[in-house]
PDB file of C-alpha atoms in Angstrom:
ATOM      1  CA  MET I  17      -0.214 -26.528  10.403  1.00  0.00           C
ATOM      2  CA  LYS I  18      -3.309 -25.243  12.176  1.00  0.00           C
ATOM      3  CA  ARG I  19      -6.699 -25.662  10.576  1.00  0.00           C
ATOM      4  CA  SER I  20      -7.363 -21.941  11.090  1.00  0.00           C
ATOM      5  CA  VAL I  21      -4.674 -21.043   8.535  1.00  0.00           C
ATOM      6  CA  LEU I  22      -6.532 -22.969   5.834  1.00  0.00           C
ATOM      7  CA  THR I  23      -9.926 -21.686   6.978  1.00  0.00           C
ATOM      8  CA  ARG I  24      -8.777 -18.052   6.829  1.00  0.00           C
ATOM      9  CA  TYR I  25      -7.393 -18.555   3.336  1.00  0.00           C
ATOM     10  CA  ARG I  26     -10.525 -20.326   2.087  1.00  0.00           C
ATOM     11  CA  THR I  27     -12.827 -17.656   3.519  1.00  0.00           C
ATOM     12  CA  MET I  28     -10.867 -14.795   1.988  1.00  0.00           C
ATOM     13  CA  ALA I  29     -10.534 -16.616  -1.342  1.00  0.00           C
ATOM     14  CA  TYR I  30     -14.313 -16.897  -1.595  1.00  0.00           C
ATOM     15  CA  VAL I  31     -14.944 -13.347  -0.408  1.00  0.00           C
ATOM     16  CA  THR I  32     -12.356 -11.935  -2.807  1.00  0.00           C
ATOM     17  CA  ALA I  33     -13.709 -13.963  -5.725  1.00  0.00           C
ATOM     18  CA  VAL I  34     -17.283 -12.838  -5.090  1.00  0.00           C
ATOM     19  CA  MET I  35     -16.223  -9.223  -4.679  1.00  0.00           C
ATOM     20  CA  LEU I  36     -14.269  -9.399  -7.937  1.00  0.00           C
ATOM     21  CA  LEU I  37     -17.376 -10.643  -9.747  1.00  0.00           C
ATOM     22  CA  VAL I  38     -19.440  -7.863  -8.181  1.00  0.00           C
ATOM     23  CA  LEU I  39     -16.773  -5.350  -9.217  1.00  0.00           C
ATOM     24  CA  CYS I  40     -16.785  -6.650 -12.799  1.00  0.00           C
ATOM     25  CA  THR I  41     -20.573  -6.289 -12.891  1.00  0.00           C
ATOM     26  CA  CYS I  42     -20.318  -2.745 -11.550  1.00  0.00           C
ATOM     27  CA  MET I  43     -17.720  -1.902 -14.199  1.00  0.00           C
ATOM     28  CA  VAL I  44     -20.027  -3.168 -16.941  1.00  0.00           C
ATOM     29  CA  PHE I  45     -22.812  -0.953 -15.637  1.00  0.00           C
ATOM     30  CA  LYS I  46     -20.494   2.030 -15.194  1.00  0.00           C
ATOM     31  CA  TYR I  47     -18.835   1.945 -18.601  1.00  0.00           C
ATOM     32  CA  GLY I  48     -21.465   0.084 -20.619  1.00  0.00           C
ATOM     33  CA  PHE I  49     -24.623   1.779 -19.383  1.00  0.00           C
ATOM     34  CA  ASP I  50     -23.184   4.964 -17.851  1.00  0.00           C
ATOM     35  CA  THR I  51     -24.769   4.327 -14.468  1.00  0.00           C
ATOM     36  CA  GLY I  52     -23.686   3.250 -10.989  1.00  0.00           C
ATOM     37  CA  GLU I  53     -20.521   5.319 -10.668  1.00  0.00           C
ATOM     38  CA  ASP I  54     -20.924   5.743  -6.894  1.00  0.00           C
ATOM     39  CA  VAL I  55     -21.557   2.041  -6.336  1.00  0.00           C
ATOM     40  CA  THR I  56     -18.515   1.151  -8.431  1.00  0.00           C
ATOM     41  CA  LEU I  57     -16.335   3.424  -6.312  1.00  0.00           C
ATOM     42  CA  VAL I  58     -17.471   1.827  -3.057  1.00  0.00           C
ATOM     43  CA  VAL I  59     -17.207  -1.729  -4.393  1.00  0.00           C
ATOM     44  CA  SER I  60     -13.747  -1.122  -5.870  1.00  0.00           C
ATOM     45  CA  GLN I  61     -12.415   0.247  -2.604  1.00  0.00           C
ATOM     46  CA  ALA I  62     -13.940  -2.605  -0.585  1.00  0.00           C
ATOM     47  CA  HIS I  63     -12.502  -5.145  -3.011  1.00  0.00           C
ATOM     48  CA  GLY I  64      -9.070  -3.514  -2.762  1.00  0.00           C
ATOM     49  CA  LEU I  65      -9.037  -3.765   1.028  1.00  0.00           C
ATOM     50  CA  LEU I  66     -10.304  -7.344   1.012  1.00  0.00           C
ATOM     51  CA  PHE I  67      -7.779  -8.289  -1.657  1.00  0.00           C
ATOM     52  CA  MET I  68      -4.932  -7.046   0.539  1.00  0.00           C
ATOM     53  CA  VAL I  69      -6.211  -9.235   3.387  1.00  0.00           C
ATOM     54  CA  TYR I  70      -6.438 -12.153   0.932  1.00  0.00           C
ATOM     55  CA  LEU I  71      -2.810 -11.614  -0.088  1.00  0.00           C
ATOM     56  CA  VAL I  72      -1.660 -11.723   3.543  1.00  0.00           C
ATOM     57  CA  PHE I  73      -3.596 -14.922   4.306  1.00  0.00           C
ATOM     58  CA  ALA I  74      -2.532 -16.621   1.063  1.00  0.00           C
ATOM     59  CA  PHE I  75       1.100 -15.723   1.704  1.00  0.00           C
ATOM     60  CA  ASP I  76       0.811 -17.048   5.266  1.00  0.00           C
ATOM     61  CA  LEU I  77      -0.632 -20.331   4.008  1.00  0.00           C
ATOM     62  CA  GLY I  78       2.027 -20.648   1.303  1.00  0.00           C
ATOM     63  CA  HIS I  79       4.802 -19.954   3.771  1.00  0.00           C
ATOM     64  CA  LYS I  80       3.546 -22.541   6.248  1.00  0.00           C
ATOM     65  CA  ALA I  81       2.927 -25.114   3.495  1.00  0.00           C
ATOM     66  CA  ARG I  82       6.434 -24.403   2.109  1.00  0.00           C
ATOM     67  CA  TRP I  83       5.278 -23.788  -1.444  1.00  0.00           C
ATOM     68  CA  PRO I  84       7.813 -22.913  -4.143  1.00  0.00           C
ATOM     69  CA  PHE I  85       7.771 -19.293  -5.286  1.00  0.00           C
ATOM     70  CA  GLY I  86       5.998 -20.062  -8.579  1.00  0.00           C
ATOM     71  CA  LYS I  87       3.079 -21.768  -6.884  1.00  0.00           C
ATOM     72  CA  LEU I  88       2.778 -18.988  -4.330  1.00  0.00           C
ATOM     73  CA  LEU I  89       2.751 -16.412  -7.114  1.00  0.00           C
ATOM     74  CA  TRP I  90       0.023 -18.331  -8.979  1.00  0.00           C
ATOM     75  CA  VAL I  91      -2.168 -18.525  -5.858  1.00  0.00           C
ATOM     76  CA  LEU I  92      -1.670 -14.821  -5.173  1.00  0.00           C
ATOM     77  CA  ALA I  93      -2.449 -13.883  -8.783  1.00  0.00           C
ATOM     78  CA  SER I  94      -5.573 -16.053  -8.908  1.00  0.00           C
ATOM     79  CA  GLY I  95      -7.373 -13.398  -6.888  1.00  0.00           C
ATOM     80  CA  THR I  96      -7.105 -11.024  -9.841  1.00  0.00           C
ATOM     81  CA  ILE I  97      -8.720 -13.315 -12.427  1.00  0.00           C
ATOM     82  CA  PRO I  98     -12.524 -13.576 -12.287  1.00  0.00           C
ATOM     83  CA  LEU I  99     -13.648 -17.122 -11.368  1.00  0.00           C
ATOM     84  CA  ALA I 100     -10.054 -18.397 -11.041  1.00  0.00           C
ATOM     85  CA  ALA I 101      -9.998 -18.043  -7.267  1.00  0.00           C
ATOM     86  CA  PHE I 102     -12.867 -20.542  -6.938  1.00  0.00           C
ATOM     87  CA  PHE I 103     -10.931 -23.230  -8.803  1.00  0.00           C
ATOM     88  CA  VAL I 104      -7.560 -22.472  -7.242  1.00  0.00           C
ATOM     89  CA  GLU I 105      -9.068 -22.430  -3.745  1.00  0.00           C
ATOM     90  CA  ARG I 106     -10.524 -25.894  -4.230  1.00  0.00           C
ATOM     91  CA  LYS I 107      -7.201 -27.267  -5.491  1.00  0.00           C
ATOM     92  CA  VAL I 108      -5.204 -25.598  -2.707  1.00  0.00           C
ATOM     93  CA  ALA I 109      -7.602 -26.873  -0.029  1.00  0.00           C
ATOM     94  CA  ALA I 110      -7.272 -30.424  -1.355  1.00  0.00           C
ATOM     95  CA  GLU I 111      -3.467 -30.181  -1.300  1.00  0.00           C
ATOM     96  CA  VAL I 112      -3.185 -28.554   2.128  1.00  0.00           C
ATOM     97  CA  ARG I 113      -5.828 -30.608   3.961  1.00  0.00           C
ATOM     98  CA  PRO I 114      -3.442 -33.582   4.488  1.00  0.00           C
ATOM     99  CA  LEU I 115      -0.913 -31.201   6.082  1.00  0.00           C
ATOM    100  CA  VAL I 116      -3.568 -29.935   8.468  1.00  0.00           C
ATOM    101  CA  GLU I 117      -4.743 -33.433   9.380  1.00  0.00           C
ATOM    102  CA  ALA I 118      -1.173 -34.681   9.865  1.00  0.00           C
ATOM    103  CA  GLU I 119      -0.515 -32.248  12.699  1.00  0.00           C
ATOM    104  CA  PRO I 120      -1.008 -33.942  16.061  1.00  0.00           C
ATOM    105  CA  ALA I 121      -3.781 -32.523  18.190  1.00  0.00           C
ATOM    106  CA  GLN I 122      -2.494 -30.656  21.203  1.00  0.00           C
ATOM    107  CA  GLU I 123      -4.125 -31.445  24.497  1.00  0.00           C
ATOM    108  CA  PRO I 124      -5.129 -28.528  26.706  1.00  0.00           C
ATOM    109  CA  VAL I 125      -2.805 -27.772  29.559  1.00  0.00           C
ATOM    110  CA  SER I 126      -4.505 -28.046  32.919  1.00  0.00           C
ATOM    111  CA  ALA I 127      -3.616 -25.645  35.698  1.00  0.00           C
TER     112      ALA I 127
END
């Protein structure tokens, strides 16, 4: 498995987790203090788009790592639980790193 598959997943896991925390904060301000409705709209739409990218990258990683369906579902769902994506990302990276390091390095083809 290429290192880029893991790197893409890790990047999107962090971005999605941070955006979810920002969205939760915006929701508190919107419904708790009746302010920030416009900001909440923008943040929610940005989080939705980024979450879809996260789902694609997580599915790609799970497919290439040959995860069972239950594990794949848990990793996909972790992006919807505040703070869970940070912990799941760390565990997934630790499990997948040996697969990345086990792949032999390809030498460049000279012309």
